[in-house]
Short mmCIF file of C-alpha atoms in Angstrom, two decimals:
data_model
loop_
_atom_site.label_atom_id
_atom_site.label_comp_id
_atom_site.label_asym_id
_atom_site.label_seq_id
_atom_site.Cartn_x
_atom_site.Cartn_y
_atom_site.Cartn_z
CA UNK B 1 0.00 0.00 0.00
CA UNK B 2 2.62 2.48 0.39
CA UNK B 3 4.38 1.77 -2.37
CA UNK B 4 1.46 2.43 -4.24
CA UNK B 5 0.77 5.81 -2.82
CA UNK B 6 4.51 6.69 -3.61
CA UNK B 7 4.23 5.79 -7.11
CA UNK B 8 0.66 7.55 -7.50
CA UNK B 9 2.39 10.67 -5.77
CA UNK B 10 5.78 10.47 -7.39
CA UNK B 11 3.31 10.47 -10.73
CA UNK B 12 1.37 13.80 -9.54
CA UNK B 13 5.09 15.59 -8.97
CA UNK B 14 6.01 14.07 -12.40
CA UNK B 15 3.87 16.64 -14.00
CA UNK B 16 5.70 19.48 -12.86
CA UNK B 17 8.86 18.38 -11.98
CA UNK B 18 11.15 17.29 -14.92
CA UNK B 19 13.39 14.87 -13.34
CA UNK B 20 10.09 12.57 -11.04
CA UNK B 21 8.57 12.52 -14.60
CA UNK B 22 11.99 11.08 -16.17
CA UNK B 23 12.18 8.21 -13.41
CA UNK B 24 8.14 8.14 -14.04
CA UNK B 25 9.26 7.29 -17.56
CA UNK B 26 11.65 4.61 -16.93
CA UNK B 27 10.03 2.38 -13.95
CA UNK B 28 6.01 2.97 -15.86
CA UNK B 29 6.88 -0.49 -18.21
CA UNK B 30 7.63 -2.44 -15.08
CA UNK B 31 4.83 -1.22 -13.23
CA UNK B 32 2.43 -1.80 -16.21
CA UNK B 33 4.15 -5.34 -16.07
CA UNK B 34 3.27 -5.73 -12.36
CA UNK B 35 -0.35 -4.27 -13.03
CA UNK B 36 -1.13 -6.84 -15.58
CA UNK B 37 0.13 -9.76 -13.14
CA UNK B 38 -2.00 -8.99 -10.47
CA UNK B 39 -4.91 -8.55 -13.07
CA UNK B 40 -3.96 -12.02 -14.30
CA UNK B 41 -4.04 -14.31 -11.05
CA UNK B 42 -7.50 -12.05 -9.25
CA UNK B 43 -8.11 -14.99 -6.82
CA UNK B 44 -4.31 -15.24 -5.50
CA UNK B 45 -3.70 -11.54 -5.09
CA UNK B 46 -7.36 -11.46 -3.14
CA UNK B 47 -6.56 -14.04 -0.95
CA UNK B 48 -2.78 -12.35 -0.13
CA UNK B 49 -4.67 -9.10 0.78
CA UNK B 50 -6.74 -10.59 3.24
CA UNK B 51 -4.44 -12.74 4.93
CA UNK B 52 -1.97 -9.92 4.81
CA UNK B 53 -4.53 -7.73 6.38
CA UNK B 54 -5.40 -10.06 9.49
CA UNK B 55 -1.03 -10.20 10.02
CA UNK B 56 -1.53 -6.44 10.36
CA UNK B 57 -3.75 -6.98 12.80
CA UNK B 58 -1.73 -9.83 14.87
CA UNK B 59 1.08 -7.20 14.82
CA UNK B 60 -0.85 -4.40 16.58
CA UNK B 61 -2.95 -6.50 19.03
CA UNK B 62 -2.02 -8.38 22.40
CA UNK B 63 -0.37 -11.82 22.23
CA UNK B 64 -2.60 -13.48 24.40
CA UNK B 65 -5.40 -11.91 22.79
CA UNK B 66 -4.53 -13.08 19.28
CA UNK B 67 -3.58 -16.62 20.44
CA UNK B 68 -7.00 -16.40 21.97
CA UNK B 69 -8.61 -15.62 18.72
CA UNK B 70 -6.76 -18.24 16.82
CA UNK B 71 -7.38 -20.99 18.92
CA UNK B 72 -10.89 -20.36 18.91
CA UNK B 73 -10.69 -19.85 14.98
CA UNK B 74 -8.89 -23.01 14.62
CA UNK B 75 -9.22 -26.06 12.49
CA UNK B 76 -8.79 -27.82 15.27
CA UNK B 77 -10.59 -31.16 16.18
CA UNK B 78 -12.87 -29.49 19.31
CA UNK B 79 -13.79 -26.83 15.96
CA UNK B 80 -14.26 -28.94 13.24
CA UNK B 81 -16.59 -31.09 15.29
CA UNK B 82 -18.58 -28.02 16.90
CA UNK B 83 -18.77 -25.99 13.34
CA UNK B 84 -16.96 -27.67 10.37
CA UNK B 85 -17.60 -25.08 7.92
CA UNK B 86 -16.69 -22.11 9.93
CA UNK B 87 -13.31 -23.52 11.67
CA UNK B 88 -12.54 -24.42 7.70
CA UNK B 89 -13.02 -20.77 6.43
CA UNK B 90 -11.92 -19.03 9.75
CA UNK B 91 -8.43 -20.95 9.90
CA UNK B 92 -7.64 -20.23 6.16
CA UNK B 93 -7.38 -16.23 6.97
CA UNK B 94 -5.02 -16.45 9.93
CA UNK B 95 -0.96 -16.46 9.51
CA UNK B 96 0.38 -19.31 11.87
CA UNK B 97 2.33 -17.89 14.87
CA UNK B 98 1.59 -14.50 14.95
CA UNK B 99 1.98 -13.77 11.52
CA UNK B 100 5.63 -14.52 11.76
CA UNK B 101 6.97 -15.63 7.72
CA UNK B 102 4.45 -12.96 6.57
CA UNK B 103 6.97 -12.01 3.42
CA UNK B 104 7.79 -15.64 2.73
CA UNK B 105 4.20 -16.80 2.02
CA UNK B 106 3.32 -13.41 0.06
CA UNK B 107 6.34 -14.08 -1.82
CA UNK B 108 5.01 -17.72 -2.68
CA UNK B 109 1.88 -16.61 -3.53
CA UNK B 110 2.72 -13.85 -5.85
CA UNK B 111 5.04 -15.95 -8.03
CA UNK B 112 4.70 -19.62 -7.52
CA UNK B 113 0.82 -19.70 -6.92
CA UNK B 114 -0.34 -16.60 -9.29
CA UNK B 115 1.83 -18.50 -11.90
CA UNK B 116 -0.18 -21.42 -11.25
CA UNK B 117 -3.55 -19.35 -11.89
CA UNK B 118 -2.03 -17.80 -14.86
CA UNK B 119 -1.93 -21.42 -16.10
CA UNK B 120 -5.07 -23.06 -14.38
CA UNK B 121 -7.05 -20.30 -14.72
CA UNK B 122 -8.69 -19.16 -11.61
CA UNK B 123 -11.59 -21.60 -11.46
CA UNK B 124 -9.46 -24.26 -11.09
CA UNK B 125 -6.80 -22.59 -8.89
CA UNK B 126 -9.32 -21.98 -6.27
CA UNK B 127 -10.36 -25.60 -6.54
CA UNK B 128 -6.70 -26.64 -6.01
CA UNK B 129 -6.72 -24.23 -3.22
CA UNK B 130 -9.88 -25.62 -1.25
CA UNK B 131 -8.49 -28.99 -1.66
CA UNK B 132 -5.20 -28.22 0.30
CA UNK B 133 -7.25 -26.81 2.62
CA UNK B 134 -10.26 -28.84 3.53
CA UNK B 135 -8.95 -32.43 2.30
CA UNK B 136 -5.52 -31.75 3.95
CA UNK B 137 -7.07 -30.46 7.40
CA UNK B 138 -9.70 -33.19 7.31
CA UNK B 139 -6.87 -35.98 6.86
CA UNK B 140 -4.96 -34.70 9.46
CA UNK B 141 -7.89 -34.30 11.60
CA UNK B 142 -8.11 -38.20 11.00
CA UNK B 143 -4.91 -38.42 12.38
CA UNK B 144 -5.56 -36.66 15.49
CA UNK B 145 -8.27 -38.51 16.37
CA UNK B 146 -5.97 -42.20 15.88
CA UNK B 147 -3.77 -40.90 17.36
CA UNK B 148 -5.38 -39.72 20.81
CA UNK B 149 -7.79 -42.89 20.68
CA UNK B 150 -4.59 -45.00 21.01
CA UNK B 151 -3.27 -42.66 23.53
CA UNK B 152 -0.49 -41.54 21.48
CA UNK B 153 -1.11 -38.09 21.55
CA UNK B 154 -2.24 -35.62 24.91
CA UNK B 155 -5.88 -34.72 25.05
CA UNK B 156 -4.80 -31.30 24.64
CA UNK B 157 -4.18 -32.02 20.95
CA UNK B 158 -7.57 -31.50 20.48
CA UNK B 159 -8.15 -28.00 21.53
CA UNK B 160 -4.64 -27.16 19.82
CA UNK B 161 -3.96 -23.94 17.36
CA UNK B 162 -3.69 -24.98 13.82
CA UNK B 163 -4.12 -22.29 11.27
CA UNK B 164 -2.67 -20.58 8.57
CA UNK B 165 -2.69 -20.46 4.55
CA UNK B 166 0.55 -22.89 4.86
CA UNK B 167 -2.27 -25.40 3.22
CA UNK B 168 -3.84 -23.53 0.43
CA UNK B 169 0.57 -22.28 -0.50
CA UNK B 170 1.43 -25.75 -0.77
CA UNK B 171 -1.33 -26.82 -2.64
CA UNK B 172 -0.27 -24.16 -5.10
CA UNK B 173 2.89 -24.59 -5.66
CA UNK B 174 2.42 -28.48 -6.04
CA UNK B 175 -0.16 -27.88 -9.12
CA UNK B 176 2.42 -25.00 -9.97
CA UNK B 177 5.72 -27.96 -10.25
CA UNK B 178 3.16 -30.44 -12.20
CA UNK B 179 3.28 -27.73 -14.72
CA UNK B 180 7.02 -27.17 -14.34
CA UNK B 181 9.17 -28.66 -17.17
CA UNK B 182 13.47 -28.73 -17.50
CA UNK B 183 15.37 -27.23 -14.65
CA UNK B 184 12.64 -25.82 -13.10
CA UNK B 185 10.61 -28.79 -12.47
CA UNK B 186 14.09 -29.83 -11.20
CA UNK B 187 13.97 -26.82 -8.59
CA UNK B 188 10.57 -27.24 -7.67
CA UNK B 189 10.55 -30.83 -6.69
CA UNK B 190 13.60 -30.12 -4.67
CA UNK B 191 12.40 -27.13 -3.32
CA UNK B 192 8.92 -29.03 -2.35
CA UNK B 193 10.99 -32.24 -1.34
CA UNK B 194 13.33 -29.69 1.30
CA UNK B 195 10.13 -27.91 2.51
CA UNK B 196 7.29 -30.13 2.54
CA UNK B 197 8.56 -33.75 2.83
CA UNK B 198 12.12 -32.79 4.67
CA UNK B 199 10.02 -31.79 7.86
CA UNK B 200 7.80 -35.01 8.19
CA UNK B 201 11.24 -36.64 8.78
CA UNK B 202 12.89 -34.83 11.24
CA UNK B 203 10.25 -32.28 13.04
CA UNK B 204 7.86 -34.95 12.88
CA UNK B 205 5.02 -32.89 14.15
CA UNK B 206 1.55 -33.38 12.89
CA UNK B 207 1.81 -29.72 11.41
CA UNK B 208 4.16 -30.78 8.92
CA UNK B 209 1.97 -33.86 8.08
CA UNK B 210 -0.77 -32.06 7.39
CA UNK B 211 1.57 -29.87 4.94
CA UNK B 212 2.56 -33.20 3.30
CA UNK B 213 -1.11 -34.07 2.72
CA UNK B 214 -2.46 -31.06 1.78
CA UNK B 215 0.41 -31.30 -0.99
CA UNK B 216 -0.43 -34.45 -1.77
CA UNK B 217 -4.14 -33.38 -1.70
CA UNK B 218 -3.30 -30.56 -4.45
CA UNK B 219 -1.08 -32.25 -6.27
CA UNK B 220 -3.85 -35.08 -6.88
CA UNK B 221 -6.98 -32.53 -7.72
CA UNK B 222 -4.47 -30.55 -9.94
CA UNK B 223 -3.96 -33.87 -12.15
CA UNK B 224 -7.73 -34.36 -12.29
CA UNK B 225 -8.70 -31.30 -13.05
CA UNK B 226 -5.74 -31.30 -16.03
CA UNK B 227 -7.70 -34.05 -17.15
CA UNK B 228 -10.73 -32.37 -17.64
CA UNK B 229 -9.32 -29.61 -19.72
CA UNK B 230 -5.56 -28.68 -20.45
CA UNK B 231 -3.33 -26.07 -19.11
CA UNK B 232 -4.02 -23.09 -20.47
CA UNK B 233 -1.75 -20.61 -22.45
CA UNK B 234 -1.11 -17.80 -19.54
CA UNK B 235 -0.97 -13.77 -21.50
CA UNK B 236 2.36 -13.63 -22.73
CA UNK B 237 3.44 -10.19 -20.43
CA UNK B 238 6.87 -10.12 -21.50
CA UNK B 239 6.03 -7.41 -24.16
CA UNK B 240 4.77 -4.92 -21.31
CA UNK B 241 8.58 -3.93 -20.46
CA UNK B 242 10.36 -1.30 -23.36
CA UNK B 243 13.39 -4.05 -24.37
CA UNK B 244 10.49 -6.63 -25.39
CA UNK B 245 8.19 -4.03 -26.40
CA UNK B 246 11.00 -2.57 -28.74
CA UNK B 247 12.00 -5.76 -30.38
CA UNK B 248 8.87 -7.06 -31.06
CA UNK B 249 7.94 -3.55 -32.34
CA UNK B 250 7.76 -4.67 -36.12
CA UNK B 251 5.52 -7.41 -35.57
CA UNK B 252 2.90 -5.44 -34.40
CA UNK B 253 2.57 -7.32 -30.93
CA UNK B 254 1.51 -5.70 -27.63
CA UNK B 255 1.02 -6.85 -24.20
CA UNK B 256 -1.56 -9.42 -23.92
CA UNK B 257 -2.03 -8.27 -20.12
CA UNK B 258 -2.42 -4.77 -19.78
CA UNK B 259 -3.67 -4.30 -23.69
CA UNK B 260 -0.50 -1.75 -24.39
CA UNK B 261 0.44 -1.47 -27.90
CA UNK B 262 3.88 -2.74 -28.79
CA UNK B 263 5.10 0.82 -29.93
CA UNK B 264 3.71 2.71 -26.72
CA UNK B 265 6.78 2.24 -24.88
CA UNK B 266 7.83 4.38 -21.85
CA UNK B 267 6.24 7.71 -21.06
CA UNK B 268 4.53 8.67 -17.72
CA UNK B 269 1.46 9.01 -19.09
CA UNK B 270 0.89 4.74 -18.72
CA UNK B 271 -1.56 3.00 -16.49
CA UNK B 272 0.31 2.12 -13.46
#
């Protein structure tokens, strides 16, 4: 949000102050390139505001009182069995502990998972999405309840805080590496392997099972739903920024995402 402010403000000064209008100039195709990305993956960048707002919130309020609200807002077994539905949609709009690894998942989710709506399309995305979440907190809610039948597990489990949008992330980013191909389906196994998988092994909490089944959970709907209908070709976006804009000049191409015209390139007069 304040970013955008600066740029809206540093575009007012632009018009009467030669050198704001030059840097206007310059950084307008790469803010015309993030414009169209956001306009490309809706459901992702909705989703990131809201969690991101409720962080805000666990930063300004009392511990005790967010832990409070969390645990009560939990998809937790005492929840799910009082008020399925709620504890499901309540839990998905909560950062785990306090918020903390706010920029890591917003960082996920505006490159891994809006690349996986670009390609899904966001029907299908938020189908994906709803899997990792409800399947994956359901299984692991089977779990619990093995595990404190056999006596495996403190009653205490039962009342226990588990939220967070860790479920929905890996859910995207599994339907994101089924799309991978070459070195990055490489990187994104490995990178899923190390932070999904990795943790079942040595945390061995039943947190990071329930991240290994919600990925498992997404990774599975993903495939069906790429059965039904193919990946689709994302807006090529490339053609927003001047070097792309400038080569691709003669053929007459323009950017697919924002609608820009292949020779409008630069100028502070651009949607930003």
């Amino acid at each position: 949000m304040v970013l955008v402010v600066a740029w809206y403000a540093l575009r007012l000064l632009g018009r009467w102050w030669g050198p704001a209008e030059a840097v206007v100039g310059r950084v307008s195709p790469w803010t015309r390139w993030a414009h169209a990305w956001v306009l490309s993956a809706p459901a992702t960048f909705v989703y990131v505001a809201v969690f991101t707002a409720s962080t805000l919130v666990q930063f300004s309020a009392p511990p005790k009182l967010i832990e409070l609200l969390t645990t009560l807002q939990s998809s937790n077994l005492a929840n799910l069995h009082r008020a399925p539905l709620r504890a499901l949609l309540d839990s998905a709009l909560w950062v785990a502990d306090q918020g903390e690894g706010l920029l890591l998942y917003v960082s996920v989710f505006v490159s891994v998972v809006a690349w996986a709506e670009r390609r899904y399309g966001t029907p299908r995305i938020v189908v994906v999405g709803l899997a990792g979440h409800v399947l994956g907190s359901l299984l692991t809610v089977l779990v619990e309840m093995r595990a404190l039948e056999s006596g495996r597990a403190p009653v205490r489990l039962a009342v226990t805080t588990d939220v967070g949008v860790s479920y929905i992330m890996v859910a995207g980013c599994a339907a994101a590496v089924l799309l991978m191909r070459g070195r990055w389906l490489v990187a994104g196994v490995v990178l899923l392997g190390l932070g999904v998988v990795g943790p079942v092994f040595w945390s061995r909490t039943l947190w990071d099972l329930g991240h290994l089944l919600a990925t498992l959970c997404g990774l599975v709907v993903a495939w069906l739903v790429l059965r039904v209908a193919p990946a689709r070709r994302a807006p090529d976006l490339r053609p927003c920024l001047p070097e792309r804009a400038v080569r691709r000049g003669a053929e007459g191409a323009g950017c697919a995402g924002c609608g820009r015209a292949s020779g409008d390139v630069g100028g502070a007069g651009g949607r930003g």
